[in-house]
Coordinates of C-alpha atoms and ligand atoms in Angstrom, one line a residue:
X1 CA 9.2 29.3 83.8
X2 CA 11.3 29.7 80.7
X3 CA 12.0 26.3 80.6
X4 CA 8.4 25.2 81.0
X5 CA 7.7 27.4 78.3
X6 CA 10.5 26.1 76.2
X7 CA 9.7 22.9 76.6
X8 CA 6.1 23.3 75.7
X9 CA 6.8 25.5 73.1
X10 CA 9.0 22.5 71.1
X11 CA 6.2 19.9 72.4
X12 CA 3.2 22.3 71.1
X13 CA 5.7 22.5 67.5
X14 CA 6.0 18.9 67.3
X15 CA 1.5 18.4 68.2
X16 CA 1.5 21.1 65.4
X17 CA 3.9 19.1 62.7
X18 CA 2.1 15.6 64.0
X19 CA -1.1 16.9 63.2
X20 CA -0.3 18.0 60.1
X21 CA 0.6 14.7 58.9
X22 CA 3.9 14.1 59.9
X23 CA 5.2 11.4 61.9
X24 CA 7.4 10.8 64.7
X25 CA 9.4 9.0 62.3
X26 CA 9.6 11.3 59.4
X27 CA 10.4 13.6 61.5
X28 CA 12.9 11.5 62.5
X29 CA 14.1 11.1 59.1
X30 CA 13.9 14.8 58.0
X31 CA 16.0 15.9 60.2
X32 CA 14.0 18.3 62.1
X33 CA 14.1 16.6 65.7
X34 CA 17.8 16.7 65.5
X35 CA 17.9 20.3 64.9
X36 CA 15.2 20.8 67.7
X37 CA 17.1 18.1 70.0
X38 CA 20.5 21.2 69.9
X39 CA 18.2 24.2 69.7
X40 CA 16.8 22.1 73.2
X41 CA 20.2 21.2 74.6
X42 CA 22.0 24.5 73.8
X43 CA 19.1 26.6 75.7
X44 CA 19.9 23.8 78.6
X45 CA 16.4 22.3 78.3
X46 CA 15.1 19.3 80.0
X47 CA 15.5 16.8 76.9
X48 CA 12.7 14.3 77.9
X49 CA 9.4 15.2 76.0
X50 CA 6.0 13.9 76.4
X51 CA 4.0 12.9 74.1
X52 CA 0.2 13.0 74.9
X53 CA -1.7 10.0 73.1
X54 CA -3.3 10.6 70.3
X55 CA -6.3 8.5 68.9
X56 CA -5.9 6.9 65.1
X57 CA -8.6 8.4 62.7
X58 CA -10.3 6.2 59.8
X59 CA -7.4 8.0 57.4
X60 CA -4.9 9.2 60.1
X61 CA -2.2 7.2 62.2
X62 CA -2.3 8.0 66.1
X63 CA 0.1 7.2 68.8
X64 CA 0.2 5.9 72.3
X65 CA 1.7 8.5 75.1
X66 CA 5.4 8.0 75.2
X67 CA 8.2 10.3 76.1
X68 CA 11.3 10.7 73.6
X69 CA 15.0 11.7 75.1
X70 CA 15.8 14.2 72.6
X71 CA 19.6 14.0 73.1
X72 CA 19.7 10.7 72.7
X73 CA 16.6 9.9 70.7
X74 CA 15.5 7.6 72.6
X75 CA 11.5 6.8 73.0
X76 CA 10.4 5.6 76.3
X77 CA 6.7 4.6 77.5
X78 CA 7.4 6.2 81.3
X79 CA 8.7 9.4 82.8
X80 CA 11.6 7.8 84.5
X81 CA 12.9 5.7 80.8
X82 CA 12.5 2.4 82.5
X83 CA 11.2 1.3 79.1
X84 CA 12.5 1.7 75.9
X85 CA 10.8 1.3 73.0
X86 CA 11.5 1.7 69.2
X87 CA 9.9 5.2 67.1
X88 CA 7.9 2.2 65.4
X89 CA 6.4 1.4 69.3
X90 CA 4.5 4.9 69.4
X91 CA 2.7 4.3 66.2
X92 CA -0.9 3.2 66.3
X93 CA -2.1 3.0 62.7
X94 CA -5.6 4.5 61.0
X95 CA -8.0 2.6 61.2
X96 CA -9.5 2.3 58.2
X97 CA -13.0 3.3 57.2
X98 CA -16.1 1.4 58.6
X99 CA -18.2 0.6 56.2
X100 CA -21.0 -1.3 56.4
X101 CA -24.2 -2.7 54.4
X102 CA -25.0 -0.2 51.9
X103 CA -28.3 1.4 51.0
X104 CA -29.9 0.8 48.0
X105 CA -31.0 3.2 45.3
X106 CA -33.4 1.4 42.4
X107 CA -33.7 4.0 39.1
X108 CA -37.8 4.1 38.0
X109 CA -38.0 1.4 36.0
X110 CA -35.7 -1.3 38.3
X111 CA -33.3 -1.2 35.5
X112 CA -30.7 -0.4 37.5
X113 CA -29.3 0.1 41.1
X114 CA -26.6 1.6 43.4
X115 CA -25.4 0.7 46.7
X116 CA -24.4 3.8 48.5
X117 CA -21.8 2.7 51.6
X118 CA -21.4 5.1 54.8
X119 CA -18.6 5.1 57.2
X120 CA -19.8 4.1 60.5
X121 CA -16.7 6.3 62.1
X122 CA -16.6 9.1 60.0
X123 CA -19.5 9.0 58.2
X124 CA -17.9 9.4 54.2
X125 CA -20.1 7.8 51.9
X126 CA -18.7 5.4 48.6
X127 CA -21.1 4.4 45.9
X128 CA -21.1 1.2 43.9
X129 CA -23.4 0.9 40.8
X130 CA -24.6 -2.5 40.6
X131 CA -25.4 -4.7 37.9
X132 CA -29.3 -5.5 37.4
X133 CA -30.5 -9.1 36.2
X134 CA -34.2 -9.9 36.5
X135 CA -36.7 -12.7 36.9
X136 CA -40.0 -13.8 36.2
X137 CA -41.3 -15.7 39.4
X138 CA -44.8 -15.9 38.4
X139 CA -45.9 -15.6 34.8
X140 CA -49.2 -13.9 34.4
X141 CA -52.3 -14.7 32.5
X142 CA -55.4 -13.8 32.2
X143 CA -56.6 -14.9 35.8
X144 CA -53.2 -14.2 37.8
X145 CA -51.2 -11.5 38.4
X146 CA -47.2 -11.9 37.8
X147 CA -44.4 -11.7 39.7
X148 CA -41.1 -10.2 38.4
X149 CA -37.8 -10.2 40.6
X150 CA -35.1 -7.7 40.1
X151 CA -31.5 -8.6 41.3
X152 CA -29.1 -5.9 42.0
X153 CA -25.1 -7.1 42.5
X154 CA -22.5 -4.7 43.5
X155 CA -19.0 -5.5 43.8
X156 CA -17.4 -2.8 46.7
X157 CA -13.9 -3.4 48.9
X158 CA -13.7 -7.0 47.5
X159 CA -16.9 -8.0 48.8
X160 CA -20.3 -8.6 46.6
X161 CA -23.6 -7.3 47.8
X162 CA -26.7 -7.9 46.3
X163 CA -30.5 -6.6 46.9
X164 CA -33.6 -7.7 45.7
X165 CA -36.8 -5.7 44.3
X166 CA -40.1 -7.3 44.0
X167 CA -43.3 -6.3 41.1
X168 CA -46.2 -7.3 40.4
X169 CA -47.0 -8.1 36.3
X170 CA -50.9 -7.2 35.7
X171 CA -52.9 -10.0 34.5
X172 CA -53.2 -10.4 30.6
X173 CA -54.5 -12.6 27.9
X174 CA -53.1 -15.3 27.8
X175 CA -54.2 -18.6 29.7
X176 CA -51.9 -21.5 30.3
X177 CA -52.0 -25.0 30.2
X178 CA -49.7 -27.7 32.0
X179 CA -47.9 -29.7 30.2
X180 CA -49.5 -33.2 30.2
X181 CA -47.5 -36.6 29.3
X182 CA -49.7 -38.9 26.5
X183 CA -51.0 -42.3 27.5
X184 CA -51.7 -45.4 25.3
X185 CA -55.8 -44.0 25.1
X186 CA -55.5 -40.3 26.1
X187 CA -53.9 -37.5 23.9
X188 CA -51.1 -35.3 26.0
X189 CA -49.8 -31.6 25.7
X190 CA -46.5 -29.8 26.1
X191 CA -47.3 -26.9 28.7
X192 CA -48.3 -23.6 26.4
X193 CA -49.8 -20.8 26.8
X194 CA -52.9 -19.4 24.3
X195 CA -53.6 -16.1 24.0
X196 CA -57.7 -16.0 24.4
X197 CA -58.5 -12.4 22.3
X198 CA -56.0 -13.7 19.2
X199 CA -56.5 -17.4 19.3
X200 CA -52.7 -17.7 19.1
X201 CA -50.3 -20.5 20.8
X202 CA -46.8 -20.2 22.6
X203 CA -45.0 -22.5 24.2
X204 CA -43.6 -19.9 26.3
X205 CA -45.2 -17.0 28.5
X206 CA -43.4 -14.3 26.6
X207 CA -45.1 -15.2 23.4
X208 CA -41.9 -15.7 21.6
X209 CA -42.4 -19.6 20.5
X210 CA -45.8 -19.5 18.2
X211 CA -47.0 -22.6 17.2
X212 CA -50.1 -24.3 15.9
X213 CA -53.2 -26.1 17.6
X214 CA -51.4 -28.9 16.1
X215 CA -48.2 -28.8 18.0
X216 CA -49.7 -28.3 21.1
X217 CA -51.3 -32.1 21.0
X218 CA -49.5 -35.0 21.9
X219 CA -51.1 -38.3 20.1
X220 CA -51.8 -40.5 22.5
X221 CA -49.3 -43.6 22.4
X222 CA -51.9 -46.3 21.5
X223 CA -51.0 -49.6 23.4
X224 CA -48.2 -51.5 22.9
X225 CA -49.7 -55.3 22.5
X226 CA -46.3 -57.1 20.7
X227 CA -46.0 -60.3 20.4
X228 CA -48.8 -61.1 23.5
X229 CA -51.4 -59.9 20.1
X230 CA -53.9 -63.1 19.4
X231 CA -56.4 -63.5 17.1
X232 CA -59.2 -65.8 17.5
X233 CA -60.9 -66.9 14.0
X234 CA -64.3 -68.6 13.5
X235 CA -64.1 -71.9 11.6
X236 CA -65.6 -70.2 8.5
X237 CA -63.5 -66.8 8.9
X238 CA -66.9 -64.9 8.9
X239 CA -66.0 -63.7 12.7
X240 CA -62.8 -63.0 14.7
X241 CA -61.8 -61.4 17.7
X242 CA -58.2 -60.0 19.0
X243 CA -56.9 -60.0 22.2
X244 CA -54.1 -58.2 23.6
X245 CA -51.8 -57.4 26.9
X246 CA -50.3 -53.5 26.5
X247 CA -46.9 -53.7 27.4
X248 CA -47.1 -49.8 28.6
X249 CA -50.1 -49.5 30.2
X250 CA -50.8 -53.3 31.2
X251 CA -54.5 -53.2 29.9
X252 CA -55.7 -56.4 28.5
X253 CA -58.3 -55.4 25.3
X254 CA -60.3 -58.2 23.8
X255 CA -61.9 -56.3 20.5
X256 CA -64.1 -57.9 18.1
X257 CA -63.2 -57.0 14.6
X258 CA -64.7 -56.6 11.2
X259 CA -64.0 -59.1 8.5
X260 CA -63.6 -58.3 4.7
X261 CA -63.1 -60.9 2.4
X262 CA -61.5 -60.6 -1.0
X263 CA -61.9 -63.4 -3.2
X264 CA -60.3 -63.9 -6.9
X265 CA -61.9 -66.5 -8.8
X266 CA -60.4 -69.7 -9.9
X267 CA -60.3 -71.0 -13.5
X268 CA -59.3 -74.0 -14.7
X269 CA -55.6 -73.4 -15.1
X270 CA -54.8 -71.6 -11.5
X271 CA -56.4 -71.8 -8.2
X272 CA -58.2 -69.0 -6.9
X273 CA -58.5 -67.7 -2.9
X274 CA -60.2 -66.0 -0.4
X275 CA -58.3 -63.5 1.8
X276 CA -60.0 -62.6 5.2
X277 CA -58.9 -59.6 6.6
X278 CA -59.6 -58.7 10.0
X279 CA -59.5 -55.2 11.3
X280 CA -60.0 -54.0 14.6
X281 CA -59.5 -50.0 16.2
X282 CA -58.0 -49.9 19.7
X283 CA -57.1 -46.5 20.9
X284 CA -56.2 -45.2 17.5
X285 CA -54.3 -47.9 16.3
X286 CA -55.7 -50.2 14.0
X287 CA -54.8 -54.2 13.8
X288 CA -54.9 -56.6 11.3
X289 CA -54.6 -60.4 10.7
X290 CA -55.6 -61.9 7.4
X291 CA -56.7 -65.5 6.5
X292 CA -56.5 -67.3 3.3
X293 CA -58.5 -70.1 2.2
X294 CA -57.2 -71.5 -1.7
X295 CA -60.3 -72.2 -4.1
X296 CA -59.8 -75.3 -6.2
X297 CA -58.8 -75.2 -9.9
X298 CA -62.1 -75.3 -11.6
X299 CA -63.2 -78.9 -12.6
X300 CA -66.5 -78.1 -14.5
X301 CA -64.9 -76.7 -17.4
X302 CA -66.3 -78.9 -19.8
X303 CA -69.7 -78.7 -21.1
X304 CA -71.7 -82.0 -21.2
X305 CA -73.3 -82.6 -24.7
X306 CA -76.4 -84.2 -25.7
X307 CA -77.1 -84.7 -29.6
X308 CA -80.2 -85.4 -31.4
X309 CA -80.4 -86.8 -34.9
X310 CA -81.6 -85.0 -37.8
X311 CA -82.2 -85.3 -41.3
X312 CA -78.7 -84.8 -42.5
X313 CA -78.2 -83.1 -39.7
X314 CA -77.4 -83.2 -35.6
X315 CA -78.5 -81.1 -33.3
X316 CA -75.9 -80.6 -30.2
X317 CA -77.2 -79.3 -26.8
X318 CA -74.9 -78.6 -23.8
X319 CA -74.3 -77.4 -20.0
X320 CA -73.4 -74.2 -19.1
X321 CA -69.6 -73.8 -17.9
X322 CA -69.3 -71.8 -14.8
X323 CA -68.0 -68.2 -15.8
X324 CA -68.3 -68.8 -19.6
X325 CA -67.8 -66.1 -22.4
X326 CA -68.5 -68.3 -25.5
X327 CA -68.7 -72.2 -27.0
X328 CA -67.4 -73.1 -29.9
X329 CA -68.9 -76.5 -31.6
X330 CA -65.0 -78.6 -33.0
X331 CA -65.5 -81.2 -35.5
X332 CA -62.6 -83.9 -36.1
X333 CA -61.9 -83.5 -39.2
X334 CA -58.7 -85.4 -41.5
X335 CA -56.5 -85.9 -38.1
X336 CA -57.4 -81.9 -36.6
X337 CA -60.0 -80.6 -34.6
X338 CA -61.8 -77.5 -36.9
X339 CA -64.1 -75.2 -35.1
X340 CA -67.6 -74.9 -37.1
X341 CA -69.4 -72.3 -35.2
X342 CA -69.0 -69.8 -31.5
X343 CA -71.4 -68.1 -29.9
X344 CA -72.9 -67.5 -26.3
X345 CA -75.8 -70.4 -27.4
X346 CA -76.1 -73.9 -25.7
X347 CA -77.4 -75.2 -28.7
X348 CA -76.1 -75.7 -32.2
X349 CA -77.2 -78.0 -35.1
X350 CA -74.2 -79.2 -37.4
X351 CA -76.1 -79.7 -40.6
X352 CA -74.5 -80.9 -44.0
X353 CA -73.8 -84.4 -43.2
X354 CA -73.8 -87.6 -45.1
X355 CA -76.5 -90.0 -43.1
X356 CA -75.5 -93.3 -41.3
X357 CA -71.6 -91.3 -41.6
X358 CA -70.0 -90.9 -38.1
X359 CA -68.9 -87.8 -37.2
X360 CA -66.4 -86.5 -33.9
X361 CA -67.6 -83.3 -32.4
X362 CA -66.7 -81.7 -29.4
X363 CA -68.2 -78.1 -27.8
X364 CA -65.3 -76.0 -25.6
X365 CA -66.0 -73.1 -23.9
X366 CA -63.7 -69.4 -23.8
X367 CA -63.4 -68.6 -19.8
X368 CA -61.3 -65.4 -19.0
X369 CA -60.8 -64.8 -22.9
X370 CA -59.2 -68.2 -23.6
X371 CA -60.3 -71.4 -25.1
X372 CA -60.3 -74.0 -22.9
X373 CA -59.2 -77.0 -25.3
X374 CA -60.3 -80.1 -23.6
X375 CA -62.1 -81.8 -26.1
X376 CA -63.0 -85.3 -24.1
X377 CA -66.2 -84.6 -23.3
X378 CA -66.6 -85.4 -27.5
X379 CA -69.1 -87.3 -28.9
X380 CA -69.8 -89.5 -31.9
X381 CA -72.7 -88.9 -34.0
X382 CA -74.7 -89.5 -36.8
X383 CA -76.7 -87.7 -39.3
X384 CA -80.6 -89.2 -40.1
X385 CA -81.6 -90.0 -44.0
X386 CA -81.9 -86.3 -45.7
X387 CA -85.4 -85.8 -45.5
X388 CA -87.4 -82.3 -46.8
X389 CA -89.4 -82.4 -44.1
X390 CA -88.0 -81.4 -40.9
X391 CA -88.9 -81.5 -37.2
X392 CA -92.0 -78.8 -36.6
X393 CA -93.0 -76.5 -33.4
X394 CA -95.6 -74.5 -33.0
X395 CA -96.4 -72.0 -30.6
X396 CA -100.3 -70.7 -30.3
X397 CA -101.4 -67.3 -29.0
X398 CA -105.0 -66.6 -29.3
X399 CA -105.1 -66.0 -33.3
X400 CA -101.7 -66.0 -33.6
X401 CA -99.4 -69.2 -34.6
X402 CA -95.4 -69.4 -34.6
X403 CA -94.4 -72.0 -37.0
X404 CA -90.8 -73.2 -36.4
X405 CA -88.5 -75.9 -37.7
X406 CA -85.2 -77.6 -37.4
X407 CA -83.0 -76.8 -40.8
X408 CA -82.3 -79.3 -43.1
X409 CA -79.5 -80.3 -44.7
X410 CA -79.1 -78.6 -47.6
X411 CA -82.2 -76.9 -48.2
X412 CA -82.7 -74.1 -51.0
X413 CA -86.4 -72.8 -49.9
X414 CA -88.9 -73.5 -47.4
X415 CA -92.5 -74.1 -48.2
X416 CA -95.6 -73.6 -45.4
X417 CA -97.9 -75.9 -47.3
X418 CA -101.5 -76.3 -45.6
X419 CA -104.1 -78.8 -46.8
X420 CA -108.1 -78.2 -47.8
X421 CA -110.2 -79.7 -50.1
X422 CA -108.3 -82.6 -50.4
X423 CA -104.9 -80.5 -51.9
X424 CA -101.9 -79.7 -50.5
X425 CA -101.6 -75.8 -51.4
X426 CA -98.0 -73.4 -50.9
X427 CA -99.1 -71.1 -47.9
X428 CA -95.8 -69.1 -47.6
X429 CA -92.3 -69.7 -49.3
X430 CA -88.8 -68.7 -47.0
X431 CA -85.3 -68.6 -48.0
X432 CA -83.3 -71.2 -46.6
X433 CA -82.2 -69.3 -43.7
X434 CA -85.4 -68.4 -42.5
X435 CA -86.7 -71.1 -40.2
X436 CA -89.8 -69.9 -38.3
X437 CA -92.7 -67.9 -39.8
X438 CA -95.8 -66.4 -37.6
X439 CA -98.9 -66.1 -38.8
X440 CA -101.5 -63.6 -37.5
X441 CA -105.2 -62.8 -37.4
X442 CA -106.9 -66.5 -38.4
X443 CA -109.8 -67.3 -38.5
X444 CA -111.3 -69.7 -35.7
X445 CA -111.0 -73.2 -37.0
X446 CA -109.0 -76.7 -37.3
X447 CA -105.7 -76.1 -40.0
X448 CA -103.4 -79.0 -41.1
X449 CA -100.1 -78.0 -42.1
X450 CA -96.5 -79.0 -42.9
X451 CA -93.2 -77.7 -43.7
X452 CA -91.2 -78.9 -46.4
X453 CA -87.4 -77.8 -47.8
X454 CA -86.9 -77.5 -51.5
X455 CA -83.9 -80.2 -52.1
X456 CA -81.8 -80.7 -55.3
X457 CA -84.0 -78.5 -56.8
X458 CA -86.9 -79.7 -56.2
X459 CA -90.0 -80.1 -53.8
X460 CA -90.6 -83.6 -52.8
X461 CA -93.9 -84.0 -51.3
X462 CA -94.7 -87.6 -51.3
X463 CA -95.1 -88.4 -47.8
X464 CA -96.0 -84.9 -46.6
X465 CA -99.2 -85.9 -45.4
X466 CA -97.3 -87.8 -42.7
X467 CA -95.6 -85.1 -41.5
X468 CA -98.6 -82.8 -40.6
X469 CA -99.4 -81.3 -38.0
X470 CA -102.8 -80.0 -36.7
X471 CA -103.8 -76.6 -35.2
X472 CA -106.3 -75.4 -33.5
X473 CA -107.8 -71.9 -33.4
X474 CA -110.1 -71.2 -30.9
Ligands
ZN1 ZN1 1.0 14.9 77.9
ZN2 ZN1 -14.4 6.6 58.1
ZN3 ZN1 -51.5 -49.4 26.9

């Protein structure tokens, strides 16, 4: 009995100290089983004690049953020490906590997150807070809800664990638009979003990127014809047509186009032209071709003069010159040409001149402000015999007559003489640079009448009579 009691008095101690915390082997170490291996020998005590097994905790070592010789200090796993083992043998270690997948704890607003872990053995809990990224999934607009995605990541025990939280955006304003690539006829579109009750643009669904209508159209490419680009001229250039392959699209466009034509006028000293220009619109892009047809140096430069004698006097007619400003009339006079008179006339008489005398004269005509001095179209002529009585016209209107009359040679005066009763009598007398007269209200009847030119100081009339002319008033 006492040494039952004994012994289970020292094993009961040693449960005591080892569930406290100590160890076979610190007690080992400490020094106590050595004391409690005399105390047990001096009271004559069986020195083999049993150790029950004891069950490791998440925190605690256990042990396995084994029996330790206390005066030798020796550990064995039997009753009879048939097998020795080491202190180290009887040790089974904690086990550790068992933790598994956490729960999950989201604040209000899914801005942030914990992961709570619990001990599958003992049931202690560890919390991790987690770091919280989000994403849009689904962007609303004004016809679809959103989708936002919360990401919680917790690092715990060397391991990462995440969680997920799902919420649903409510529709908005905005409506989107996919992005759509330009062609050579079709405008394209980045994808953007337009916010329908502020007439705004984005280019992204958070509104951050505002642009304008503008930078939300792609122009379309136009094709791309290069060198396959023909045109196709009518003979005169009034017509042409272009024909192209695209090199993008592979479209082959045949396009009739307008034609403009440009022409600068020759003169005589530098050719002029004609430059087509062709112009066709295909998808925005416009084409071109010109053609150029040179206009000749102008040949008809020169005017083509026709003279008719007078008394002392020539009168010169001419041609018109294409494009003409002015004519001069040139005489040849002493080894130069001298110009007697310009204006925009064709004719011109060159009075003063010494009958049965040959004269050189020559008319040029002033195109684009200069003088175009050919002078081979020039002519030889001569004067008539000085006579007072020029050439006469007469033009008749009801009671009206004009009286006109080439000029002569140097004249001082002009008589209208008419003749009645047999007499020649002054009707009207002119300076000498008058050389029509008109005559108005007469009387119904037959008139005779004749112009002569005061010469030398004088009036000549013998021969006048020959010289009349007759009118009739009706
Ligand atoms: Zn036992
Ligand atoms: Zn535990
Ligand atoms: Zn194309």
């Amino acid at each position: 009995m006492t040494h039952n009691f004994t012994k289970r008095t020292l094993a009961s101690v040693l449960a005591v100290l080892c569930a406290a915390g100590s160890t076979p082997a610190s007690l080992l170490t400490n020094g106590f089983i050595g004391s409690a291996a005399l105390t047990v020998s001096a009271e004559g005590v069986d020195p083999l004690t049993h150790f029950d097994a004891v069950e490791p905790t998440c925190t605690k070592d256990g042990n396995i049953e084994y029996w330790w010789d206390l005066l030798t200090l020796k550990f064995y796993t039997d009753a009879d020490c048939e097998n020795e083992i080491t202190i180290y043998d009887t040790i089974i270690p904690a086990t550790g906590h068992s933790y598994g997948e956490p729960e999950w704890t989201w604040s209000e607003d899914n801005s942030a997150a914990s992961a709570v872990f619990t001990c599958s053995a003992c049931g202690e809990t560890e919390t991790a807070e987690a770091a919280v990224t989000s994403e849009k999934k689904v962007y609303p607009t004004h016809e679809n809800e959103g989708l936002i995605v919360y990401t919680a990541t917790a690092e715990f025990d060397g391991k990462t664990y995440t969680d997920t939280k799902e919420e649903v955006l409510p529709t908005n304003t905005l409506e989107h638009f996919d992005a759509i690539e330009p062609t050579c006829t079709k405008d394209g579109q980045p994808e953007f979003w337009w916010d329908l009750q502020t007439l705004k643009f984005y280019l992204d669904p958070d509104c951050t990127q505002e642009v304008t209508i503008f930078d939300v159209t792609y122009p379309k490419y136009g094709h791309d014809f290069g060198d396959t680009a023909e045109w196709n001229w009518s003979d005169d250039f009034s017509s042409a047509t272009f024909t192209g392959t695209c090199a993008r699209c592979g479209e082959t466009v045949t396009e009739k186009a307008s034609v403009t034509a440009e022409t600068t006028e020759p003169t005589c000293t530098s050719e002029g032209q004609t430059v087509y220009t062709a112009a066709c619109t295909i998808a925005g892009k416009t084409y071109t071709d010109t053609r150029t047809v040179v206009l000749e140096k102008l040949t008809n430069t020169l005017p083509v003069i026709t003279t008719k004698k007078g008394s002392g006097s020539v009168k010169l007619s001419w041609t018109a010159v294409k494009g003409a400003e002015k004519y001069a009339v040139v005489a040849y006079v002493n080894g130069s040409w001298k110009k007697l008179a310009e204006g925009n006339t064709d004719t011109y008489t060159v009075t003063g001149l010494t009958a049965g005398k040959t004269y050189k004269v020559a008319v040029i005509a002033k195109v684009d402000g200069k003088w175009i001095t050919d002078v081979s179209n020039a002519v030889e002529v001569t004067a008539g015999e000085v006579s007072p009585y020029p050439e006469v016209s007469t033009e008749i209107n009801d009671k009206e007559v004009r009286i006109s009359w080439e000029p002569v040679s140097g004249a001082e005066a002009y008589a209208i003489a008419y003749y009645r009763s047999g007499k020649w009598r002054v009707l009207k007398q002119l300076p000498p640079s008058v050389t029509y007269y008109v005559f108005k209200n007469i009387p119904t009847g037959t008139y005779k009448i004749a112009v002569a030119a005061k010469l030398n100081g004088k009036w000549d009339t013998t021969g006048i009579t020959n010289k009349a002319i007759t009118i009739i008033i009706k």
